[in-house]
Short mmCIF file of C-alpha atoms in Angstrom, two decimals:
data_model
loop_
_atom_site.label_atom_id
_atom_site.label_comp_id
_atom_site.label_asym_id
_atom_site.label_seq_id
_atom_site.Cartn_x
_atom_site.Cartn_y
_atom_site.Cartn_z
CA MET D 1 118.60 170.16 156.19
CA SER D 2 121.33 167.81 154.74
CA GLY D 3 122.78 165.52 152.25
CA ILE D 4 123.51 162.01 153.34
CA VAL D 5 125.95 159.24 152.28
CA LEU D 6 126.34 155.75 153.48
CA THR D 7 128.40 152.65 152.38
CA LEU D 8 127.49 149.25 153.97
CA GLY D 9 129.73 146.31 153.46
CA SER D 10 133.03 144.76 154.17
CA GLY D 11 136.08 146.36 152.67
CA ALA D 12 134.23 149.62 151.94
CA ASP D 13 136.35 152.00 149.85
CA ARG D 14 137.04 155.23 151.80
CA ARG D 15 138.33 156.97 148.80
CA THR D 16 135.01 156.54 146.82
CA PHE D 17 133.09 157.41 150.07
CA HIS D 18 134.64 160.74 150.37
CA ARG D 19 134.36 161.44 146.70
CA MET D 20 130.57 160.74 147.12
CA MET D 21 130.54 163.18 150.16
CA ALA D 22 132.34 165.86 148.09
CA GLU D 23 129.56 165.69 145.48
CA LEU D 24 127.13 166.73 148.26
CA THR D 25 129.12 169.57 149.68
CA PRO D 26 126.72 172.27 148.65
CA ARG D 27 123.88 170.61 150.62
CA GLY D 28 125.36 171.56 153.91
CA ASP D 29 127.87 173.94 155.61
CA LEU D 30 129.49 171.19 157.84
CA ALA D 31 130.63 167.63 156.90
CA GLU D 32 130.30 165.15 159.64
CA THR D 33 131.24 161.48 159.42
CA ARG D 34 131.64 158.26 161.34
CA LEU D 35 133.85 155.57 159.61
CA GLY D 36 133.94 151.92 160.67
CA PRO D 37 135.22 148.76 158.96
CA GLU D 38 131.89 147.89 157.42
CA LEU D 39 129.88 151.06 157.66
CA LEU D 40 130.92 154.50 156.32
CA ALA D 41 128.43 157.15 157.21
CA GLY D 42 128.39 160.88 156.37
CA VAL D 43 126.15 163.92 156.45
CA GLN D 44 126.65 167.40 154.92
CA ARG D 45 124.50 169.15 157.49
CA LEU D 46 122.91 172.56 156.93
CA ARG D 47 122.48 173.88 160.40
CA ILE D 48 118.96 175.16 160.96
CA VAL D 49 117.30 173.31 164.00
CA ASP D 50 119.40 173.22 167.23
CA ARG D 51 122.48 174.27 165.10
CA GLU D 52 125.20 173.42 167.67
CA ARG D 53 124.03 169.99 169.08
CA ALA D 54 122.13 168.18 166.24
CA VAL D 55 125.47 166.43 165.34
CA GLN D 56 125.17 163.76 162.55
CA PRO D 57 125.43 160.90 162.10
CA TRP D 58 123.44 160.64 165.39
CA CYS D 59 123.92 157.81 167.64
CA SER D 60 121.62 156.11 170.10
CA ALA D 61 122.75 156.28 173.72
CA ASP D 62 124.01 152.69 173.63
CA GLY D 63 125.93 153.23 170.49
CA ARG D 64 123.86 150.46 168.50
CA TRP D 65 121.90 152.72 166.16
CA LEU D 66 123.30 155.22 163.79
CA LEU D 67 121.02 157.79 162.02
CA CYS D 68 121.72 159.77 158.82
CA TYR D 69 118.79 162.17 158.25
CA ASN D 70 117.77 164.70 155.65
CA GLY D 71 114.68 166.93 156.22
CA GLU D 72 112.55 168.58 158.86
CA VAL D 73 110.01 167.07 160.99
CA TYR D 74 107.66 169.94 161.99
CA ASN D 75 105.90 168.10 164.73
CA HIS D 76 109.10 167.15 166.59
CA ARG D 77 108.32 169.16 169.62
CA GLU D 78 104.94 167.30 170.13
CA LEU D 79 106.68 163.96 169.64
CA ALA D 80 109.58 164.80 172.04
CA ALA D 81 106.84 165.54 174.76
CA GLU D 82 105.33 162.26 174.10
CA LEU D 83 108.61 160.34 174.21
CA SER D 84 109.51 162.15 177.57
CA ARG D 85 106.29 160.68 178.97
CA LEU D 86 107.59 157.28 177.83
CA GLY D 87 110.82 157.84 179.77
CA ARG D 88 112.80 158.94 176.62
CA PRO D 89 113.48 162.75 177.33
CA PRO D 90 115.52 164.24 174.58
CA ARG D 91 119.25 165.49 174.88
CA THR D 92 118.77 168.16 172.40
CA ASP D 93 116.07 170.46 170.84
CA SER D 94 116.56 168.80 167.32
CA ASP D 95 114.24 166.79 165.21
CA THR D 96 117.18 164.60 164.37
CA GLU D 97 117.22 163.18 167.86
CA VAL D 98 113.51 162.75 167.85
CA VAL D 99 113.45 160.64 164.64
CA LEU D 100 115.76 158.02 166.12
CA GLU D 101 114.03 157.94 169.49
CA ALA D 102 110.68 157.64 167.71
CA PHE D 103 112.03 154.60 165.95
CA LEU D 104 113.37 153.01 169.02
CA ALA D 105 110.01 153.63 170.92
CA TRP D 106 107.63 152.68 168.13
CA GLY D 107 109.72 150.68 165.52
CA PRO D 108 109.25 151.31 161.81
CA GLU D 109 105.64 152.49 162.35
CA ALA D 110 107.23 155.56 163.68
CA VAL D 111 107.50 156.93 160.24
CA THR D 112 103.75 157.47 159.96
CA ARG D 113 104.02 159.75 162.98
CA LEU D 114 106.47 162.16 161.33
CA ARG D 115 104.89 165.41 159.88
CA GLY D 116 107.33 166.88 157.42
CA GLU D 117 109.75 166.26 154.56
CA PHE D 118 112.43 163.74 155.17
CA ALA D 119 114.60 160.98 154.01
CA LEU D 120 116.62 158.67 156.37
CA ALA D 121 119.09 155.88 156.64
CA LEU D 122 119.16 154.10 160.07
CA ALA D 123 121.89 151.51 160.58
CA ASP D 124 121.79 148.66 163.25
CA THR D 125 125.50 148.20 163.85
CA ALA D 126 124.67 144.96 165.76
CA THR D 127 123.16 143.23 162.62
CA GLY D 128 124.68 145.08 159.99
CA ARG D 129 121.13 145.99 158.52
CA LEU D 130 119.94 149.43 157.32
CA TYR D 131 116.42 150.89 157.54
CA LEU D 132 115.49 153.29 154.89
CA ALA D 133 112.55 155.52 154.64
CA ARG D 134 111.25 158.57 152.56
CA ASP D 135 108.37 161.24 153.07
CA PRO D 136 105.05 160.51 151.33
CA LEU D 137 105.29 163.11 148.63
CA GLY D 138 109.14 162.55 147.93
CA VAL D 139 109.99 166.11 148.80
CA ARG D 140 113.36 164.96 149.99
CA PRO D 141 115.40 162.43 147.75
CA LEU D 142 117.05 158.99 148.41
CA TYR D 143 118.96 156.73 146.07
CA TRP D 144 120.76 153.57 146.38
CA SER D 145 123.15 151.30 144.37
CA ARG D 146 124.74 148.03 144.95
CA HIS D 147 128.22 147.13 143.69
CA LEU D 148 130.80 144.50 144.88
CA ARG D 149 128.63 143.22 147.60
CA ARG D 150 128.46 146.65 149.08
CA LEU D 151 125.23 148.97 149.45
CA HIS D 152 125.62 152.58 148.63
CA VAL D 153 122.85 155.13 149.83
CA ALA D 154 122.84 158.88 149.01
CA SER D 155 120.67 162.03 148.72
CA GLU D 156 121.54 162.62 145.00
CA VAL D 157 122.31 160.77 141.99
CA LYS D 158 125.49 162.60 141.49
CA ALA D 159 127.01 161.16 144.72
CA LEU D 160 126.29 157.69 143.39
CA ALA D 161 127.59 158.15 139.97
CA PRO D 162 131.31 157.53 141.21
CA VAL D 163 130.22 154.00 142.26
CA GLY D 164 129.55 153.20 138.49
CA ALA D 165 126.68 150.79 139.01
CA PRO D 166 122.96 150.96 138.31
CA ILE D 167 121.09 153.48 140.59
CA SER D 168 117.66 153.05 141.88
CA GLU D 169 115.17 155.59 143.63
CA LEU D 170 113.67 154.87 146.94
CA PRO D 171 110.01 155.66 146.02
CA PRO D 172 108.01 158.30 148.21
CA GLY D 173 105.94 156.85 151.14
CA GLN D 174 107.92 153.71 151.28
CA HIS D 175 110.35 152.05 153.88
CA GLY D 176 112.10 148.96 154.54
CA TRP D 177 115.23 146.91 155.36
CA ALA D 178 118.52 146.30 153.42
CA ASP D 179 121.86 144.91 154.07
CA ALA D 180 125.17 144.90 152.09
CA THR D 181 124.04 142.08 149.73
CA GLY D 182 120.22 142.14 149.65
CA GLY D 183 117.22 144.51 149.60
CA PRO D 184 116.06 146.99 150.23
CA ASP D 185 112.79 145.17 150.91
CA LEU D 186 110.43 148.04 150.58
CA VAL D 187 106.63 148.40 151.52
CA PRO D 188 104.40 151.50 151.27
CA TYR D 189 103.55 153.08 154.74
CA LEU D 190 101.13 155.53 153.02
CA ASP D 191 99.22 155.10 149.75
CA LEU D 192 98.60 158.70 148.34
CA ALA D 193 95.90 157.40 146.04
CA ARG D 194 93.81 156.32 149.07
CA LEU D 195 94.49 159.33 151.04
CA GLY D 196 91.10 160.90 152.19
CA THR D 197 88.95 157.95 150.79
CA GLY D 198 87.49 157.14 154.16
CA GLN D 199 85.90 160.66 154.26
CA PRO D 200 83.02 162.14 152.28
CA PRO D 201 83.83 164.53 149.36
CA LEU D 202 83.84 168.08 150.17
CA ARG D 203 81.09 169.53 148.04
CA ASP D 204 80.00 172.38 150.19
CA VAL D 205 82.33 175.24 148.94
CA GLU D 206 82.30 177.36 152.20
CA GLU D 207 83.16 174.38 154.32
CA ALA D 208 85.91 173.50 151.92
CA ALA D 209 87.09 177.18 151.78
CA GLU D 210 87.22 177.34 155.67
CA LEU D 211 89.04 174.03 155.94
CA LEU D 212 91.59 175.21 153.38
CA ARG D 213 92.29 178.44 155.10
CA THR D 214 92.83 176.62 158.50
CA ALA D 215 95.08 174.03 156.90
CA VAL D 216 97.27 176.55 154.88
CA ARG D 217 97.72 178.83 158.06
CA ASP D 218 98.73 175.69 160.14
CA SER D 219 101.21 174.42 157.49
CA VAL D 220 102.83 177.76 157.07
CA ARG D 221 103.01 178.16 160.89
CA ALA D 222 104.77 174.86 161.23
CA ARG D 223 107.31 175.92 158.65
CA VAL D 224 108.34 179.26 159.95
CA ASP D 225 109.12 177.98 163.47
CA THR D 226 112.73 179.22 163.15
CA ASP D 227 114.72 182.10 164.60
CA LEU D 228 116.29 182.51 161.09
CA THR D 229 115.19 184.82 158.32
CA VAL D 230 112.46 183.33 156.31
CA GLY D 231 112.51 183.91 152.41
CA VAL D 232 109.53 183.47 150.20
CA LEU D 233 109.91 182.76 146.35
CA LEU D 234 107.48 185.23 144.93
CA SER D 235 106.29 184.85 141.65
CA GLY D 236 103.18 187.25 142.19
CA GLY D 237 100.95 184.27 141.48
CA LEU D 238 98.23 182.69 143.58
CA ALA D 239 100.14 180.24 145.79
CA SER D 240 103.33 182.19 146.47
CA THR D 241 101.21 185.40 147.17
CA ILE D 242 99.16 183.32 149.80
CA ALA D 243 102.37 181.82 151.25
CA LEU D 244 104.01 185.47 151.54
CA LEU D 245 100.74 186.97 153.18
CA HIS D 246 100.98 184.21 155.92
CA VAL D 247 104.69 184.37 156.41
CA GLN D 248 104.47 188.23 156.93
CA GLN D 249 101.88 187.53 159.68
CA LEU D 250 103.54 184.58 161.34
CA HIS D 251 107.25 185.35 161.28
CA HIS D 252 109.20 188.51 162.33
CA ASP D 253 111.78 188.34 159.72
CA CYS D 254 110.59 187.93 156.04
CA VAL D 255 112.01 188.71 152.57
CA ALA D 256 110.70 187.99 149.22
CA PHE D 257 112.69 186.80 146.07
CA THR D 258 111.77 186.98 142.39
CA VAL D 259 113.58 186.19 139.37
CA GLY D 260 112.90 187.04 135.72
CA ALA D 261 113.47 189.55 132.90
CA ALA D 262 112.57 192.98 133.85
CA ASP D 263 109.37 193.05 131.79
CA SER D 264 108.23 189.69 132.68
CA PRO D 265 104.71 188.94 134.24
CA ASP D 266 106.30 187.59 137.40
CA VAL D 267 108.67 190.49 137.97
CA ARG D 268 105.67 192.98 137.33
CA TYR D 269 103.24 191.27 139.64
CA ALA D 270 105.83 190.60 142.32
CA ARG D 271 107.16 194.18 142.56
CA ARG D 272 103.63 195.68 142.76
CA LEU D 273 102.76 193.23 145.43
CA ALA D 274 105.86 193.56 147.60
CA ALA D 275 105.50 197.19 147.50
CA GLU D 276 101.90 197.25 148.50
CA LEU D 277 102.85 194.96 151.59
CA GLY D 278 105.89 196.61 152.46
CA VAL D 279 108.01 193.48 152.38
CA HIS D 280 111.70 193.69 151.50
CA HIS D 281 112.07 192.53 148.01
CA GLU D 282 114.97 191.09 146.11
CA VAL D 283 114.61 190.90 142.33
CA ILE D 284 117.09 188.97 140.29
CA GLU D 285 116.81 190.39 136.83
CA VAL D 286 117.95 188.16 134.10
CA ARG D 287 117.76 188.83 130.38
CA PRO D 288 117.19 185.92 128.05
CA ARG D 289 120.39 186.68 126.14
CA ASP D 290 122.27 186.48 129.39
CA ILE D 291 121.82 182.81 129.56
CA GLN D 292 125.03 180.93 128.29
CA LEU D 293 125.88 177.30 127.82
CA ASP D 294 127.81 177.22 130.98
CA ASP D 295 124.43 178.13 132.85
CA VAL D 296 122.65 175.32 131.26
CA ARG D 297 125.33 172.77 132.10
CA ALA D 298 125.38 173.96 135.61
CA ALA D 299 121.72 173.62 135.98
CA ILE D 300 121.63 170.16 134.33
CA ARG D 301 124.42 169.10 136.82
CA ILE D 302 122.53 170.52 139.85
CA SER D 303 119.10 169.37 139.10
CA GLU D 304 119.58 165.79 137.74
CA LEU D 305 116.18 166.29 136.08
CA THR D 306 114.92 164.00 133.23
CA GLU D 307 112.24 166.13 131.23
CA TYR D 308 113.16 169.05 129.13
CA ALA D 309 110.50 171.35 130.46
CA ASP D 310 111.71 170.76 134.02
CA LEU D 311 115.33 171.23 133.00
CA ILE D 312 114.39 174.59 131.43
CA ASP D 313 112.64 175.62 134.72
CA ALA D 314 116.00 174.59 136.60
CA VAL D 315 118.20 177.02 134.45
CA VAL D 316 115.67 179.78 135.64
CA SER D 317 115.77 178.66 139.34
CA VAL D 318 119.65 178.51 139.61
CA PRO D 319 120.12 182.44 139.70
CA LEU D 320 117.27 182.67 142.12
CA PHE D 321 118.80 180.30 144.77
CA ARG D 322 122.14 181.81 144.20
CA ARG D 323 120.88 185.20 145.31
CA VAL D 324 119.18 183.65 148.36
CA ARG D 325 122.47 181.92 149.44
CA ASP D 326 124.48 185.04 148.84
CA LEU D 327 122.21 187.07 151.21
CA GLY D 328 122.58 184.32 153.86
CA VAL D 329 119.05 183.22 153.94
CA ARG D 330 118.86 179.40 154.57
CA VAL D 331 115.09 178.83 154.79
CA VAL D 332 112.47 179.73 152.05
CA LEU D 333 108.84 178.82 151.50
CA THR D 334 107.40 178.19 147.95
CA GLY D 335 104.00 177.91 146.46
CA ASP D 336 105.09 174.62 144.68
CA GLY D 337 102.39 171.92 144.48
CA ALA D 338 99.52 174.17 144.90
CA ASP D 339 98.69 174.22 141.08
CA HIS D 340 98.85 170.24 140.96
CA LEU D 341 96.64 169.93 144.04
CA PHE D 342 93.89 172.28 143.35
CA GLY D 343 93.59 172.26 139.55
CA GLY D 344 95.71 175.07 138.28
CA HIS D 345 98.26 173.05 136.28
CA PRO D 346 98.05 173.93 132.54
CA GLY D 347 98.02 170.22 131.59
CA SER D 348 95.00 169.14 133.81
CA ASP D 349 92.03 169.84 131.49
CA PRO D 350 89.11 167.55 132.18
CA VAL D 351 88.94 164.53 130.07
CA GLY D 352 86.07 162.87 131.86
CA PRO D 353 85.70 162.34 135.65
CA GLU D 354 87.54 158.96 135.85
CA ALA D 355 90.44 159.88 133.60
CA ALA D 356 90.76 163.28 135.20
CA GLY D 357 91.18 161.61 138.67
CA GLN D 358 93.76 159.15 137.38
CA LEU D 359 95.78 161.92 135.75
CA PHE D 360 95.51 163.95 138.92
CA ARG D 361 96.79 161.01 141.12
CA HIS D 362 99.64 160.33 138.65
CA ARG D 363 100.71 163.85 138.72
CA ILE D 364 100.94 163.80 142.53
CA ARG D 365 102.90 160.54 142.57
CA ASN D 366 105.27 161.94 140.12
CA LEU D 367 105.95 165.37 141.68
CA CYS D 368 109.13 163.74 143.37
CA ARG D 369 110.81 163.40 140.02
CA THR D 370 109.55 166.70 138.38
CA GLY D 371 108.83 169.99 140.29
CA LEU D 372 110.01 168.79 143.78
CA GLN D 373 113.30 167.54 142.52
CA ARG D 374 113.99 170.78 140.72
CA VAL D 375 113.21 172.70 143.94
CA ASP D 376 115.29 170.25 146.21
CA ARG D 377 118.35 170.17 143.92
CA THR D 378 118.57 173.83 142.97
CA GLY D 379 117.78 174.90 146.52
CA PHE D 380 120.22 172.68 148.28
CA GLY D 381 122.61 173.07 145.54
CA HIS D 382 123.09 176.55 147.03
CA GLY D 383 122.81 175.66 150.65
CA VAL D 384 119.12 176.69 150.99
CA GLU D 385 116.30 174.66 152.22
CA ALA D 386 112.94 175.09 150.44
CA ARG D 387 109.87 174.39 152.45
CA LEU D 388 106.62 173.43 150.66
CA PRO D 389 103.53 174.47 152.78
CA PHE D 390 100.98 173.43 150.19
CA LEU D 391 102.30 169.87 150.15
CA ASP D 392 101.51 169.26 153.92
CA LEU D 393 99.52 166.02 154.02
CA SER D 394 96.55 167.81 155.46
CA LEU D 395 96.34 169.72 152.32
CA VAL D 396 96.96 166.75 149.98
CA GLU D 397 94.11 165.03 151.70
CA LEU D 398 91.90 168.19 151.27
CA ALA D 399 92.76 168.13 147.71
CA MET D 400 91.82 164.52 147.43
CA ARG D 401 88.35 165.14 148.79
CA LEU D 402 87.60 167.97 146.69
CA PRO D 403 85.42 167.27 143.50
CA ALA D 404 86.82 168.54 140.15
CA GLY D 405 84.02 171.09 139.90
CA VAL D 406 85.29 172.85 143.08
CA LYS D 407 88.75 173.16 141.72
CA LEU D 408 87.84 174.19 138.28
CA ARG D 409 84.93 176.52 137.92
CA ASP D 410 83.69 178.84 135.28
CA GLY D 411 86.81 178.18 133.38
CA ARG D 412 89.04 179.18 136.14
CA ARG D 413 91.72 176.84 137.53
CA SER D 414 92.47 176.81 141.32
CA TRP D 415 88.92 178.32 141.82
CA ILE D 416 88.67 177.01 145.41
CA LEU D 417 91.99 178.72 146.32
CA ARG D 418 90.92 181.94 144.77
CA HIS D 419 87.51 181.66 146.63
CA ALA D 420 88.95 180.68 150.09
CA PHE D 421 91.56 183.57 150.21
CA ALA D 422 89.38 186.18 148.25
CA ASP D 423 89.42 188.66 151.14
CA LEU D 424 93.22 188.62 151.57
CA LEU D 425 94.29 188.58 147.73
CA PRO D 426 94.65 191.75 145.67
CA GLU D 427 92.20 191.36 142.60
CA TYR D 428 95.04 191.35 140.17
CA VAL D 429 96.52 188.36 141.83
CA ARG D 430 93.23 186.56 142.28
CA ASP D 431 92.56 187.00 138.56
CA ARG D 432 96.01 186.05 137.35
CA PRO D 433 96.07 182.64 135.32
CA ALA D 434 98.60 180.11 136.11
CA GLU D 435 101.68 179.98 133.91
CA GLN D 436 104.76 177.65 133.63
CA LEU D 437 107.79 179.12 135.36
CA ALA D 438 110.08 179.63 132.31
CA TYR D 439 107.33 181.54 130.52
CA ALA D 440 106.05 183.70 133.44
CA THR D 441 109.69 184.75 134.04
CA GLY D 442 110.21 185.72 130.43
CA LEU D 443 113.27 183.35 129.93
CA TYR D 444 111.89 180.45 128.07
CA GLU D 445 113.45 181.81 124.86
CA GLY D 446 116.81 182.27 126.44
CA VAL D 447 116.90 178.49 127.48
CA ARG D 448 115.05 176.77 124.70
CA PRO D 449 117.67 176.76 122.07
CA TYR D 450 119.94 174.66 124.19
CA ARG D 451 117.56 171.83 124.23
CA ALA D 452 119.69 169.88 121.81
CA ILE D 453 122.46 169.37 124.33
CA PHE D 454 120.38 168.50 127.43
CA ALA D 455 120.49 164.75 126.83
CA ARG D 456 124.24 164.68 125.96
CA GLN D 457 125.21 166.71 129.18
CA TYR D 458 122.96 164.63 131.29
CA ARG D 459 124.70 161.51 130.08
CA ALA D 460 128.17 163.07 130.67
CA PHE D 461 127.37 163.31 134.32
CA GLY D 462 126.60 159.69 134.71
CA TYR D 463 122.93 160.21 135.47
CA GLU D 464 121.82 157.57 132.97
CA LEU D 465 122.73 155.04 135.53
CA LEU D 466 119.33 155.91 137.06
CA GLU D 467 117.30 156.67 133.92
CA PRO D 468 117.58 158.59 130.53
CA VAL D 469 116.12 161.95 129.75
CA ARG D 470 112.55 161.58 128.76
CA ARG D 471 110.26 163.90 126.48
CA ASP D 472 107.93 166.13 128.43
CA PHE D 473 105.17 164.16 129.85
CA ASP D 474 102.59 166.72 128.88
CA THR D 475 103.55 166.63 125.36
CA VAL D 476 103.50 162.80 125.28
CA LEU D 477 100.04 162.94 126.96
CA ARG D 478 98.56 165.19 124.27
CA ARG D 479 100.14 162.93 121.46
CA CYS D 480 98.42 159.90 123.02
CA GLY D 481 94.95 161.71 123.12
CA HIS D 482 95.21 162.06 127.03
CA ASP D 483 95.44 158.20 127.37
CA LEU D 484 97.24 158.11 130.48
CA ASP D 485 98.35 154.24 130.37
CA ARG D 486 99.60 154.69 126.70
CA ALA D 487 101.43 158.00 127.70
CA VAL D 488 103.20 156.45 130.60
CA ALA D 489 104.31 153.56 128.43
CA THR D 490 105.43 155.99 125.68
CA GLY D 491 107.12 158.36 127.94
CA THR D 492 109.56 155.96 129.25
CA ALA D 493 111.23 155.64 125.84
CA ARG D 494 113.98 157.67 124.81
CA PRO D 495 113.30 160.89 122.64
CA ASP D 496 112.63 159.84 119.10
CA VAL D 497 115.11 160.73 116.42
CA LEU D 498 112.83 163.24 114.78
CA ASP D 499 112.49 165.34 118.04
CA HIS D 500 116.38 165.22 118.48
CA ALA D 501 116.83 166.38 114.90
CA ARG D 502 114.37 169.32 115.37
CA ASP D 503 116.32 170.42 118.57
CA LEU D 504 119.65 170.27 116.73
CA ALA D 505 118.16 172.27 113.77
CA GLY D 506 116.71 174.80 116.15
CA MET D 507 120.03 175.28 118.01
CA ALA D 508 122.02 175.62 114.63
CA ARG D 509 119.52 178.32 113.40
CA TRP D 510 119.93 180.14 116.85
CA LYS D 511 123.78 180.03 117.01
CA VAL D 512 124.77 180.04 113.32
CA GLY D 513 122.15 182.50 111.94
CA PRO D 514 123.28 185.55 113.87
CA ALA D 515 126.82 184.77 113.33
CA TRP D 516 126.29 184.56 109.52
CA ARG D 517 124.35 187.75 109.49
CA ARG D 518 127.23 189.46 111.31
CA LEU D 519 129.77 188.02 108.88
CA THR D 520 127.84 188.91 105.69
CA GLY D 521 126.38 192.04 106.90
CA SER D 522 122.90 190.80 105.86
CA GLY D 523 119.92 192.16 107.80
CA ARG D 524 121.66 195.76 108.08
CA HIS D 525 119.66 198.65 107.01
CA GLY D 526 121.35 201.18 104.72
#
């Protein structure tokens, strides 16, 4: 729901602070700040929950605590009721106030009670300390940088680039304290790798299917608790179709959005499904040849992504979220994460039970810097909040308990999802294989020729203050014989010279070849 910026330390530069705030303007529709001699705090607030009263930065009644918060806590009504019983009745209906009051009631352990997607910075103005926390999956981003004995915190890398110092990411599922000159001293409050380990594996297919159906419905229900129109990003694939079916049942005002070439699989499947369901459907048709260098530059700037495949997907996502914004829709649900959790990702072929489990956990832990980062940046880059029902912790825990043979069966990925919702899904959706976004939309070939300029453009925006552009992890994993440890070590290296040379040659052929044929008349038929 927001983008946050804080600068902590004496002599904080207001000009730099306001420049940082300006970089996050698309994340909200209202800039709100509190400026003091040693703390500059601001929020670009996208007004969704209690739109008039949930002012940020939010202050405690005594003025000591100041909260800058980005995200949604879906159990805030239940927490508000519990806080009221403790003598802390809320002044608003917002989840922002609940987050602060929960901290004051339960301390840092309050973060374990929050169900949702969040990143927050809570300043203790009496001591000059700052508490930072991020949701377990890293759906919402948070970064920090230190320069000239001042701590800078922001929702995106682009907001910290003006500081000109090395940038670090606050890892998902961690929290801790910092001050102007030290920290943050971070500790995990939830270990995704251990989620569900205290419970037996779900080997009974029907039990697993029933639990999955219940968890998905409850997760969607929590995420459509709004009076605003709810959009669904519809690819016509398994997860997005399940999301749309539930949103249509649980919310009064629903619209579907699909992007792609007119003859692409996504557009064909989505058109058929939306027509059969009678859902209003917005199709953003893009031809591969429509994609220009400026589109690629804009996607790199917005997304801050570090792997080539994710950057290509970001180029595809930008026109999708642009249409969502132009129609005035602020909240959308997506199917992102379902493939990774339930065995539908194209790079998750079994390599032995132990190695497959390690790879599964690695992908889940790294979603924050791949698919989730793409969705957050391209969504909020257009003032749209994307909610991810398949990444509710209840579903992550279920996925952790499912044996590989329940996720992948008879050569079919995401088998348990297909089985659990078989009575709701049209056969053509149930049988559709998973595909990468850029391929399924038919737009991969329109973006691929620009790969050679990805790294240079990324550096031009100052994003290497965090980390350099990397080769695609799936490619590195294959080259390393699916040895995860070796692939992780290799993947942190910069793209090798040979890869970069191939990209440049490909771009030259794509750009120079057609121009040469036009100039010489070669390729013409008499």
